[in-house]
GROMACS .gro file of C-alpha atoms in nm:
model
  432
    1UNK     CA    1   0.000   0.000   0.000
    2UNK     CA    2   0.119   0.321  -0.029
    3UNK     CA    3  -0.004   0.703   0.092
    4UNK     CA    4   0.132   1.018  -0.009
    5UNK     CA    5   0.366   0.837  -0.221
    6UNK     CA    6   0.498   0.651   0.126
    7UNK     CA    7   0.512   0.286   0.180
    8UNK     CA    8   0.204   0.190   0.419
    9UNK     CA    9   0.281  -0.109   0.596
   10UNK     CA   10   0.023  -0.372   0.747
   11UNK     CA   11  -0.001  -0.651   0.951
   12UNK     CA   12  -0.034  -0.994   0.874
   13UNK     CA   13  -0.257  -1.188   1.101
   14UNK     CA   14  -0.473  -1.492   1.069
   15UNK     CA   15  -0.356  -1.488   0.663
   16UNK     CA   16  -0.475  -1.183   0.628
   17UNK     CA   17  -0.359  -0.795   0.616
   18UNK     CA   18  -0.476  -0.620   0.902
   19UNK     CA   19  -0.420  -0.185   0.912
   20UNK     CA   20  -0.326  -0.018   1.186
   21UNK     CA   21  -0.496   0.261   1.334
   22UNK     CA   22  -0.138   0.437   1.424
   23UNK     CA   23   0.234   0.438   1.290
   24UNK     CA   24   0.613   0.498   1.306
   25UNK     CA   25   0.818   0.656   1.013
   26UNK     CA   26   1.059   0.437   0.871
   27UNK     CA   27   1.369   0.614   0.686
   28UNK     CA   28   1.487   0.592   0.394
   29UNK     CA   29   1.948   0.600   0.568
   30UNK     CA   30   2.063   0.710   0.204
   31UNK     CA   31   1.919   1.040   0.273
   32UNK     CA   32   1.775   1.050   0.584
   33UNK     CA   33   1.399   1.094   0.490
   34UNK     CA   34   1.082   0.900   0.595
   35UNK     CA   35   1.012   0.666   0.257
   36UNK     CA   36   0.770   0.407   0.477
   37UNK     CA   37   0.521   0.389   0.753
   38UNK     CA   38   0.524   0.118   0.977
   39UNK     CA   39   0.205   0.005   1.213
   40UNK     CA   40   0.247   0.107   1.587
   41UNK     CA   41   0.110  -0.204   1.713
   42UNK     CA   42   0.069  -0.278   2.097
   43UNK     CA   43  -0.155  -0.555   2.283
   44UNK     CA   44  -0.463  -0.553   2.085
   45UNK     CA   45  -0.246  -0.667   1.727
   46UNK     CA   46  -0.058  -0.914   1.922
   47UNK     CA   47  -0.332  -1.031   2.123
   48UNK     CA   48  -0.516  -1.096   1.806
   49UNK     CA   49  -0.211  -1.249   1.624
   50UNK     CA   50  -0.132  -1.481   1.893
   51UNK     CA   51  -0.528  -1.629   1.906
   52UNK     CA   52  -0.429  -1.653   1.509
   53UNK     CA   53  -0.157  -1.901   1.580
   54UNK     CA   54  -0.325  -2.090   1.898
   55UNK     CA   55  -0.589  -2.152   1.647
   56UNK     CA   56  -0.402  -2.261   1.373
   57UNK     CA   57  -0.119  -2.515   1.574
   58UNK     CA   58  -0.324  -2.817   1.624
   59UNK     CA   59  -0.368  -2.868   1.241
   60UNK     CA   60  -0.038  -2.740   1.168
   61UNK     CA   61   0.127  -2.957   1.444
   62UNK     CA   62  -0.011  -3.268   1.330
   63UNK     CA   63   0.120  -3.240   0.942
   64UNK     CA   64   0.411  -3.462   0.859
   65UNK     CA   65   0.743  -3.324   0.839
   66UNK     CA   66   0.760  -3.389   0.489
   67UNK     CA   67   0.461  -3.172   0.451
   68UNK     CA   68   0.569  -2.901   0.622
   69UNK     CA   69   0.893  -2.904   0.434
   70UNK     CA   70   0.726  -2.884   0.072
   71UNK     CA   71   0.536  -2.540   0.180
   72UNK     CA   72   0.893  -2.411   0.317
   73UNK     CA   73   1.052  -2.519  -0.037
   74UNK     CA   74   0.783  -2.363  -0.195
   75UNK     CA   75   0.825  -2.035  -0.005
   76UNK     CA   76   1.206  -2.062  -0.074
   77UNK     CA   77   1.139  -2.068  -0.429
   78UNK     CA   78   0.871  -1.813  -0.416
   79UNK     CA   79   1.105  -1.584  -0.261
   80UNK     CA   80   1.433  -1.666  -0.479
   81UNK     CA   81   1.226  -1.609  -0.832
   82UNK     CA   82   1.195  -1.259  -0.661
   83UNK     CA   83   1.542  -1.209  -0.532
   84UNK     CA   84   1.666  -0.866  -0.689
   85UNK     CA   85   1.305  -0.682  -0.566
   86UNK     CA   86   1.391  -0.843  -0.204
   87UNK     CA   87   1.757  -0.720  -0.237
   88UNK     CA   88   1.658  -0.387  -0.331
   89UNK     CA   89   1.430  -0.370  -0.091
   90UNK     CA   90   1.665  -0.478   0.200
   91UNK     CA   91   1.958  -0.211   0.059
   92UNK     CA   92   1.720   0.054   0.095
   93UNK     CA   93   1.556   0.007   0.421
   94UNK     CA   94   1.849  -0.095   0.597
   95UNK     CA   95   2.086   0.088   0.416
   96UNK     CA   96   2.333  -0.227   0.373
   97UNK     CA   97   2.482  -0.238  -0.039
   98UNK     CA   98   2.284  -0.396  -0.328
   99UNK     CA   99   2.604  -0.633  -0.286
  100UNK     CA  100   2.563  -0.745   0.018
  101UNK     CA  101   2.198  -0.811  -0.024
  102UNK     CA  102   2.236  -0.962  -0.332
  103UNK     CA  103   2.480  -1.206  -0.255
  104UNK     CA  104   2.447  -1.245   0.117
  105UNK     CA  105   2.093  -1.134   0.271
  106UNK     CA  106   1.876  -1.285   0.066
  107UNK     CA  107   2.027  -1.548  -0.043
  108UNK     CA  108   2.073  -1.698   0.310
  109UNK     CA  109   1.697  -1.587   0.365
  110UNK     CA  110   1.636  -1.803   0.101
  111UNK     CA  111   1.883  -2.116   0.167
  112UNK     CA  112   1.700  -2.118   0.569
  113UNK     CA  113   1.408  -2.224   0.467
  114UNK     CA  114   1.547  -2.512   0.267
  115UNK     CA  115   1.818  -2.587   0.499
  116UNK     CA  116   1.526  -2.652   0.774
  117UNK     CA  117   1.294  -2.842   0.518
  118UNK     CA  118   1.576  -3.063   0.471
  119UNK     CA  119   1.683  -3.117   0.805
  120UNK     CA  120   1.373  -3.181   1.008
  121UNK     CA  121   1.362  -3.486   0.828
  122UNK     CA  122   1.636  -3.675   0.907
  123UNK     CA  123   1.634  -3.598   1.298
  124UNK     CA  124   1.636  -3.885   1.535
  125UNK     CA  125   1.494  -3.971   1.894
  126UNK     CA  126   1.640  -4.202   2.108
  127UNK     CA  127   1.530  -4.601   2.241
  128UNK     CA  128   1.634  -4.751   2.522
  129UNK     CA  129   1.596  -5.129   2.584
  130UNK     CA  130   1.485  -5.219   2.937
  131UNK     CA  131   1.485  -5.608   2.888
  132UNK     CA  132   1.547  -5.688   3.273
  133UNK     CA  133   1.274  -5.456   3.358
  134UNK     CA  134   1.009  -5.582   3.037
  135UNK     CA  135   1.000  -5.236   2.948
  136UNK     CA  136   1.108  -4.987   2.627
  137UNK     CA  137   1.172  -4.655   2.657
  138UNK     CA  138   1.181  -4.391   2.401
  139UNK     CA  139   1.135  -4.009   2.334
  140UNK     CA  140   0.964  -3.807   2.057
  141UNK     CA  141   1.011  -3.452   2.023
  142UNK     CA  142   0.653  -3.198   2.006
  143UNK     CA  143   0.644  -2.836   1.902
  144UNK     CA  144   0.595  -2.661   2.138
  145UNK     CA  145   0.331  -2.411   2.046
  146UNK     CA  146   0.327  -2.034   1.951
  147UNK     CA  147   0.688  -1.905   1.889
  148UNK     CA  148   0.764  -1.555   1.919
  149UNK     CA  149   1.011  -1.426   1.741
  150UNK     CA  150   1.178  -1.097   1.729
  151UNK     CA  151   1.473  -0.992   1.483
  152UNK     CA  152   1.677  -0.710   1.479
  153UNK     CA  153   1.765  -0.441   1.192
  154UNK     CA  154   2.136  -0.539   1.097
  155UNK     CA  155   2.036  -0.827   0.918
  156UNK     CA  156   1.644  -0.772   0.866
  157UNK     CA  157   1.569  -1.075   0.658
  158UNK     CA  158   1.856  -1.320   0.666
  159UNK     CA  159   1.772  -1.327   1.103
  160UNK     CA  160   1.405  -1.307   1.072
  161UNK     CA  161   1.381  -1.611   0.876
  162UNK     CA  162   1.621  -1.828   1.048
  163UNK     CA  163   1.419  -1.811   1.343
  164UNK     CA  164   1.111  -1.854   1.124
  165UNK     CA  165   1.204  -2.158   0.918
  166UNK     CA  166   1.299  -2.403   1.215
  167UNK     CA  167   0.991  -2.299   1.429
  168UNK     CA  168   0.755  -2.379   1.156
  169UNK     CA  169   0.969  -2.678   1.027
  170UNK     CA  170   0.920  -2.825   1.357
  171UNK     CA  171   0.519  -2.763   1.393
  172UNK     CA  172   0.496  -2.432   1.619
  173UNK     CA  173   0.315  -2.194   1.490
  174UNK     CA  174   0.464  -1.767   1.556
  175UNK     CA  175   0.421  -1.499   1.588
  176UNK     CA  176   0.724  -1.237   1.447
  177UNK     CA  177   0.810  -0.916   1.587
  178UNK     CA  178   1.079  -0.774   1.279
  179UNK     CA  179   1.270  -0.432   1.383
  180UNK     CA  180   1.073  -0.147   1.358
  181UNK     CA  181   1.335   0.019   1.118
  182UNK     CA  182   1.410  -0.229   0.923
  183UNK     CA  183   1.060  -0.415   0.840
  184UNK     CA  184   0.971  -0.390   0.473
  185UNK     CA  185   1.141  -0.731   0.345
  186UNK     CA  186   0.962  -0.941   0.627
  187UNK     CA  187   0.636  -0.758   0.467
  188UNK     CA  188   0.721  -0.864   0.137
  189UNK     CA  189   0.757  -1.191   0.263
  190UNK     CA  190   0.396  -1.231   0.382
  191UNK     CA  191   0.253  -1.170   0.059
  192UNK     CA  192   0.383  -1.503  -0.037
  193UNK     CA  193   0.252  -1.734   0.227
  194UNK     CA  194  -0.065  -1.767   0.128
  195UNK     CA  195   0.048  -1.939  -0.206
  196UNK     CA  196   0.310  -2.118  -0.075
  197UNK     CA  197   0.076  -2.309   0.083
  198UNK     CA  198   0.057  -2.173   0.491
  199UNK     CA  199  -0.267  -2.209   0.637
  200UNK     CA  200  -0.382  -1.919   0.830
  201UNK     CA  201  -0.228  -1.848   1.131
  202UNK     CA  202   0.078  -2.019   1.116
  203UNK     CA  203   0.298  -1.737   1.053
  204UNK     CA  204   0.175  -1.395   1.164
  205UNK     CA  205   0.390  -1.104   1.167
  206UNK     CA  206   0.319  -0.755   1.400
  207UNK     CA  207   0.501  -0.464   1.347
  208UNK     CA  208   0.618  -0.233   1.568
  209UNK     CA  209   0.817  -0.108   1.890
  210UNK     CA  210   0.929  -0.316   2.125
  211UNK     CA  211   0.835  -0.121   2.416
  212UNK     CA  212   0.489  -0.201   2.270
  213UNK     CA  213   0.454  -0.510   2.050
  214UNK     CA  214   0.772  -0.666   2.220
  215UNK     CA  215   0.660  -0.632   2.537
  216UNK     CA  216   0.318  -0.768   2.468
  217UNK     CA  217   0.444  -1.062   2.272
  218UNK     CA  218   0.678  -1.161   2.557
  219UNK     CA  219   0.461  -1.116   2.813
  220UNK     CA  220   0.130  -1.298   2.700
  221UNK     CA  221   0.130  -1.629   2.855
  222UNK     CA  222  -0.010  -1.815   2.558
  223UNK     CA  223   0.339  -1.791   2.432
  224UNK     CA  224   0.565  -2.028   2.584
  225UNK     CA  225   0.870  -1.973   2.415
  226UNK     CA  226   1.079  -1.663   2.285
  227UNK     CA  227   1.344  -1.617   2.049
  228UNK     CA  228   1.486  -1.295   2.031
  229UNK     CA  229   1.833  -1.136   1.895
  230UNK     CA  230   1.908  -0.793   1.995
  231UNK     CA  231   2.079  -0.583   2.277
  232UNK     CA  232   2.149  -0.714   2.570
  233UNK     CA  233   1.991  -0.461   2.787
  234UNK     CA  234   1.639  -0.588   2.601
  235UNK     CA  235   1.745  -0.944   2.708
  236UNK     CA  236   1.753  -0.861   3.059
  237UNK     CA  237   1.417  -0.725   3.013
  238UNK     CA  238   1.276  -1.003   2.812
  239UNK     CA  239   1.391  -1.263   3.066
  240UNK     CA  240   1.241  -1.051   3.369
  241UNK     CA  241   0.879  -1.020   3.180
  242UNK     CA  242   0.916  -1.394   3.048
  243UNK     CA  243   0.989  -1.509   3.389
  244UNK     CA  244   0.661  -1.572   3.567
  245UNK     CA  245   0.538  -1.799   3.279
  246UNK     CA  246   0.909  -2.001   3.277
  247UNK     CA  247   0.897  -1.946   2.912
  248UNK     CA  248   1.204  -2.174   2.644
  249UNK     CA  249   1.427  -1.835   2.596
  250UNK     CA  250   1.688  -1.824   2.332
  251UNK     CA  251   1.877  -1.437   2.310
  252UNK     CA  252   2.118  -1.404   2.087
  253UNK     CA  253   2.290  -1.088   2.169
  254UNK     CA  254   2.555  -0.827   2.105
  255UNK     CA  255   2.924  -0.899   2.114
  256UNK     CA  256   3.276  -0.703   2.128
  257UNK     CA  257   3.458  -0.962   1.927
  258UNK     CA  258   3.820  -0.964   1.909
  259UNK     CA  259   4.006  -1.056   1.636
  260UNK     CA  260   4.384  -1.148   1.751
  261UNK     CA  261   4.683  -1.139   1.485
  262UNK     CA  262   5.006  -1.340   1.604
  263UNK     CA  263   5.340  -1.227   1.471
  264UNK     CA  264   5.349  -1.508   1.267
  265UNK     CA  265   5.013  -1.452   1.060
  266UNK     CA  266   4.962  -1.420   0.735
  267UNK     CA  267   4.898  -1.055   0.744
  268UNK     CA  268   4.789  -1.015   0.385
  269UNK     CA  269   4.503  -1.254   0.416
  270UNK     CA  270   4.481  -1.115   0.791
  271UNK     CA  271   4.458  -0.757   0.728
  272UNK     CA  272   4.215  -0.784   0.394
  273UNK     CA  273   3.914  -1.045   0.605
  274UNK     CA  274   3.991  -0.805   0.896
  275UNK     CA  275   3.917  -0.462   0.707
  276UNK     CA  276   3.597  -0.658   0.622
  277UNK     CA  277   3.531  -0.771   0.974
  278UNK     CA  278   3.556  -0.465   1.086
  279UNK     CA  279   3.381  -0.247   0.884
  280UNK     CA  280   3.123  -0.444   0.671
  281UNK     CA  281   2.791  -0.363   0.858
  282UNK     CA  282   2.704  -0.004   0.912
  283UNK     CA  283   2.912   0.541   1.612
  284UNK     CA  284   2.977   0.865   1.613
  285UNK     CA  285   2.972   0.950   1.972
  286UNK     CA  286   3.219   0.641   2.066
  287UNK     CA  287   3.485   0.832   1.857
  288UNK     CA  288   3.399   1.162   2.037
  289UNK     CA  289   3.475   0.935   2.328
  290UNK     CA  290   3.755   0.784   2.287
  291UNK     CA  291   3.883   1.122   2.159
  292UNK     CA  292   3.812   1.253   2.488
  293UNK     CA  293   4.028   0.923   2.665
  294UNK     CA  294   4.302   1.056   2.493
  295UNK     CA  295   4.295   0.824   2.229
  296UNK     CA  296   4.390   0.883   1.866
  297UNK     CA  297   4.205   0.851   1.567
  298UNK     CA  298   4.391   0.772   1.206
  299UNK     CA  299   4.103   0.807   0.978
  300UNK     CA  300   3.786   0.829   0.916
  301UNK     CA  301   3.551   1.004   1.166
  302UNK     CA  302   3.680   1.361   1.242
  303UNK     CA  303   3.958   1.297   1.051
  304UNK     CA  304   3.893   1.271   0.702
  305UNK     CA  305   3.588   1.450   0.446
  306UNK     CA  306   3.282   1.312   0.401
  307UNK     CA  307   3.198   1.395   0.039
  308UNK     CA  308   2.834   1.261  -0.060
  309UNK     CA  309   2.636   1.368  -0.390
  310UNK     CA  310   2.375   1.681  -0.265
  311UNK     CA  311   2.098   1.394  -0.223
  312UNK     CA  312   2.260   1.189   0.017
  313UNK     CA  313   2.420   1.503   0.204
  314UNK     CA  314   2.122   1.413   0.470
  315UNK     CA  315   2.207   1.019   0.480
  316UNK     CA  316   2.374   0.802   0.776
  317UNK     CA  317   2.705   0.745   0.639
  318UNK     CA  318   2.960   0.727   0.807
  319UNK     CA  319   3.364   0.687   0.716
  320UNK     CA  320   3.556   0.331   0.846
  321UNK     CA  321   3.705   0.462   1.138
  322UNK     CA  322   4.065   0.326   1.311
  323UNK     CA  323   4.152   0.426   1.694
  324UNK     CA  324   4.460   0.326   1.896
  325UNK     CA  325   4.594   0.445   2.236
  326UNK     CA  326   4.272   0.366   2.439
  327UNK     CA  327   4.329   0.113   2.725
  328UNK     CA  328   4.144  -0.218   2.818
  329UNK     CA  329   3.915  -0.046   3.035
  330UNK     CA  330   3.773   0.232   2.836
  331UNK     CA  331   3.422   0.210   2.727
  332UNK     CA  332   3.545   0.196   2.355
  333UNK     CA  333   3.726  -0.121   2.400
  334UNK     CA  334   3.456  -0.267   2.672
  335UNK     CA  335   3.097  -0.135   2.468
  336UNK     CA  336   3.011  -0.265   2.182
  337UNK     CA  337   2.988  -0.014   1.908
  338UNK     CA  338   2.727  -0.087   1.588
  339UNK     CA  339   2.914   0.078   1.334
  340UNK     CA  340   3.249   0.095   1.115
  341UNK     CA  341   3.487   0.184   1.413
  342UNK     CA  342   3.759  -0.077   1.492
  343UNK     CA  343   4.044  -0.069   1.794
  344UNK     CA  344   4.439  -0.176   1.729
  345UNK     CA  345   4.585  -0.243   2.053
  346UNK     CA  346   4.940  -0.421   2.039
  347UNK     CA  347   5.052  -0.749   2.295
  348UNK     CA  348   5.319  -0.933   2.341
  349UNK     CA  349   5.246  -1.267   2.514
  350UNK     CA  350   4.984  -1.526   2.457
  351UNK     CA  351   4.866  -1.511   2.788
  352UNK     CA  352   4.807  -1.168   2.788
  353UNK     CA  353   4.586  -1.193   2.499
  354UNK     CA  354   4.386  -1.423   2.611
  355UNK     CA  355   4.313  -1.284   2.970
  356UNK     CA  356   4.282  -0.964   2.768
  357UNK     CA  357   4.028  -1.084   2.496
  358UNK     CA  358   3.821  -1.187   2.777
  359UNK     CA  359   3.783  -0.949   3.036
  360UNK     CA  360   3.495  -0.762   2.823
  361UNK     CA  361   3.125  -0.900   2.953
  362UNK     CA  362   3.019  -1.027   2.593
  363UNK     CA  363   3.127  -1.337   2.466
  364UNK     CA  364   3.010  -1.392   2.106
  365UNK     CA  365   3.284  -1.451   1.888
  366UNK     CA  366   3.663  -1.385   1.784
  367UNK     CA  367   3.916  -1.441   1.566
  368UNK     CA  368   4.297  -1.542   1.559
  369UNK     CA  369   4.531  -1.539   1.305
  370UNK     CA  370   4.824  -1.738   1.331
  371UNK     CA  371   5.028  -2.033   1.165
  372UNK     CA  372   5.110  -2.202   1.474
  373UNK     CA  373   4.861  -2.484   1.417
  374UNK     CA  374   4.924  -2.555   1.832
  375UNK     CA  375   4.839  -2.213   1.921
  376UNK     CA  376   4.529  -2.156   1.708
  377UNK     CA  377   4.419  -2.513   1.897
  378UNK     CA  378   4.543  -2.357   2.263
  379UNK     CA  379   4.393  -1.984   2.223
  380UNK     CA  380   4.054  -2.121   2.061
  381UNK     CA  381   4.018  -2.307   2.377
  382UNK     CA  382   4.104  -2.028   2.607
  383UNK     CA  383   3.873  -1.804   2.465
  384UNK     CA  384   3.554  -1.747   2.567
  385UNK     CA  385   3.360  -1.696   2.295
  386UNK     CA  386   3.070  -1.876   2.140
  387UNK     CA  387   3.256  -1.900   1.800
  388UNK     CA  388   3.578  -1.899   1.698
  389UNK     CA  389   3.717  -1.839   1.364
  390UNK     CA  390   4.094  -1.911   1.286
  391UNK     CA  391   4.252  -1.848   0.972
  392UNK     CA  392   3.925  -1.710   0.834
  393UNK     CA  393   3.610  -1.542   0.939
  394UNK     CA  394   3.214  -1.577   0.882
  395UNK     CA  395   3.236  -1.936   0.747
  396UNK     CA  396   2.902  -2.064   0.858
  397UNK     CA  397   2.750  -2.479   0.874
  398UNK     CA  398   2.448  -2.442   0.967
  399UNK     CA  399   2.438  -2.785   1.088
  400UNK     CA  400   2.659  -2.620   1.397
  401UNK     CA  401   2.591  -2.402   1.685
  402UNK     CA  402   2.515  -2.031   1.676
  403UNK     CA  403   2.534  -1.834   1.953
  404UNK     CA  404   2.753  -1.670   2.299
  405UNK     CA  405   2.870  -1.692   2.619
  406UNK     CA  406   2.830  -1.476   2.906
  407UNK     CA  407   2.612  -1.121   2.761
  408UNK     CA  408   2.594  -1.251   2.433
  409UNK     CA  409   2.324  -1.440   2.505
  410UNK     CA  410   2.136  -1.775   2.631
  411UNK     CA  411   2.125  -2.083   2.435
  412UNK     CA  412   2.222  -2.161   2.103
  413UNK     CA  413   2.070  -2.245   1.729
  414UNK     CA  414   2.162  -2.445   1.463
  415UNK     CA  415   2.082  -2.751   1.330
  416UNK     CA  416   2.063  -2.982   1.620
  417UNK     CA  417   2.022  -2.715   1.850
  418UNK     CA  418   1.694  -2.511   1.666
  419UNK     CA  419   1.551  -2.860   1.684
  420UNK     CA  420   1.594  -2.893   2.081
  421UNK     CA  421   1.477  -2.554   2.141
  422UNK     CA  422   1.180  -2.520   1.911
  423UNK     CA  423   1.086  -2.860   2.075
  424UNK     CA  424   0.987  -3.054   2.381
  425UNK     CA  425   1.112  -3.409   2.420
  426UNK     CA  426   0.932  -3.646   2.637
  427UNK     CA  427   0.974  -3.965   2.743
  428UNK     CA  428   0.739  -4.272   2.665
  429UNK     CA  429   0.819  -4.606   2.870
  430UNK     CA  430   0.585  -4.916   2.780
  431UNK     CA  431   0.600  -5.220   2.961
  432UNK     CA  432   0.576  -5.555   2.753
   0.00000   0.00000   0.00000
């Protein structure tokens, strides 16, 4: 829909579009002006979208895996045939390249549908023989129920749907919460469900705040399980409205990952992947700070002009930005800071690095570069992080574990592990 040549978004509930009665601008980074409307929902649209998905579980629940899969295949293709409108789509809203959408965003969006279609069917329980007992014991895994499921803005699609894709693979029916700033793609999505085959109510998606739909989502006690990546701050808050109901919680959450090069790297690999690391996903007042610490900036923010065309002279850019001479304690090398700004620090020992790398609270992932195949073993250990990448960065199987230690978050998912969580096992002994 559109009004006042603005992008009116709705949402989706019970397999249909719902309006909203009130709205938040959405902006357009590029150049800093509102380009979409997205609804304000609170308790009454979630309230409403979570009676959707009650309603629809028990038939959806007692489809076959198989069946399940061929409507996420279908979506998957659905989605793919339009790939360069969703990667458009994403670049503007979220303000990431038509490169990175193209080739990375969707794509995965795409690939974690199929990757769950596929996998949910080869998953196996567990028998136990109780011969001296006359008895057989064995476990089969249920969905659990209504999923919610909230995604952040970084990576609007590509996280929404990996949340989406197991919980449905698996028989729950959700309810999704996407960012408010970043919700367009996830809107785009729902007007394929319908013909890829999901009955009503199986996926519903509200839009808005989290103050408002968040909290109402995580809060209702018809929802017994939450998945949510974000801040950490939120998680806290999550966990302490979640609590009374003992809802399944998985947070994935923010990290201050730190990428270690050893003398012995190999620096031109090493420095290229890091540069990437670094600065792929677009603060300025972190640089002010650190400024202020006594630190020094090389380039980029403060340091070097900004040139944009006139239309983007209003847009969220911002220049990679390189900082040394701030110490372990300062809130630059402690905070974790959304945005192209990196910290060189040198060490000496291995030791050091280690008890260094891990004396910040978060705990999601690092790097380290080295050639000592012993070291890479002994620091990868040591470190703790929930992921660690040696010799290379952001190589993914989804068959393994995502997710941190410590304040980056509760839980993991994966493979294996999206199938635990967006289950319950139970036991089933039968005497003979």
């Amino acid at each position: 829909m559109s009004k006042q040549g603005q992008l009116v978004l709705e949402n989706y509930i019970g397999g249909k579009f719902v309006p909203c009665s009130k709205h938040i601008d959405s902006y357009d980074p590029s150049i800093g002006e509102v380009y979409c409307r997205v609804p304000d929902s609170g308790a009454e649209e979630v309230e409403a979208a979570v009676k959707a998905a009650k309603e629809a579980f028990p038939g959806w629940s007692e489809k076959s895996p198989a069946e399940r899969a061929k409507v996420l295949n279908k979506l998957a293709d659905l989605m793919e045939a339009r790939l360069e409108e969703f990667a458009q789509a994403e670049s503007k809203d979220q303000g990431k390249t038509m490169a990175a959408a193209r080739t990375l965003d969707i794509p995965r969006a795409v690939y974690n549908f199929r990757y769950f279609a596929s996998s949910v069917l080869y998953h196996t329980t567990e028998c136990s023989q109780m011969d001296h007992m006359g008895c057989v014991s064995y476990t089969v895994r249920c969905p659990v129920g209504v999923a919610g499921l909230i995604s952040p803005w970084n990576l609007p699609l590509y996280l929404l749907t990996w949340k989406i894709a197991p919980a449905v693979a698996m028989g729950n029916t959700v309810v999704a919460k996407p960012s408010e700033m970043t919700s367009v793609t996830a809107w785009m999505m729902c007007q394929l469900l319908e013909e890829a085959g999901f009955p009503p109510g199986v996926v519903n998606i509200v839009f808005g705040t989290g103050p408002h739909a968040g909290d109402a989502l995580v809060a209702h006690p018809d929802v017994p399980l939450i998945s949510f990546t974000g801040s950490t701050a939120t998680a806290r808050a999550i966990t302490e409205r979640s609590a009374p109901y003992c809802k399944k919680l998985s947070l994935e959450l923010g990290g201050k990952n730190p990428a270690i090069v050893f003398a012995d790297a190999d620096l031109e690999q090493c420095i290229s992947t890091t540069v990437r690391s670094s600065f792929a996903n677009q603060v300025r007042g972190y640089v002010a700070l650190a400024r202020a610490e006594g630190a020094q900036v090389h380039c980029g923010e403060g340091v070097d002009a900004l040139n944009l065309p006139p239309r983007n002279a209003g847009g969220y850019f911002m220049l990679p930005t390189v900082i040394t001479g701030v110490t372990d304690t300062s809130r630059v090398m402690q905070e974790e800071i959304f945005g192209p700004v990196t910290c060189v620090t040198a060490f000496d020992q291995e030791e050091e690095v280690i008890a260094r790398a891990n004396a910040v609270r978060y705990g999601l992932s690092a790097t380290v570069w080295s050639r000592d195949v012993g070291r890479v073993h002994r620091v990868s250990r040591r470190l703790q992080a929930g992921l660690v990448w040696t010799n290379c960065w952001l190589i993914r199987d989804l068959n393994l574990p995502f997710g941190g230690m410590k304040c980056s978050g509760v839980g993991r998912e994966g493979g294996k592990d999206s199938y635990h969580f967006f289950t319950e096992v139970k036991t089933i002994t039968v005497k003979h």
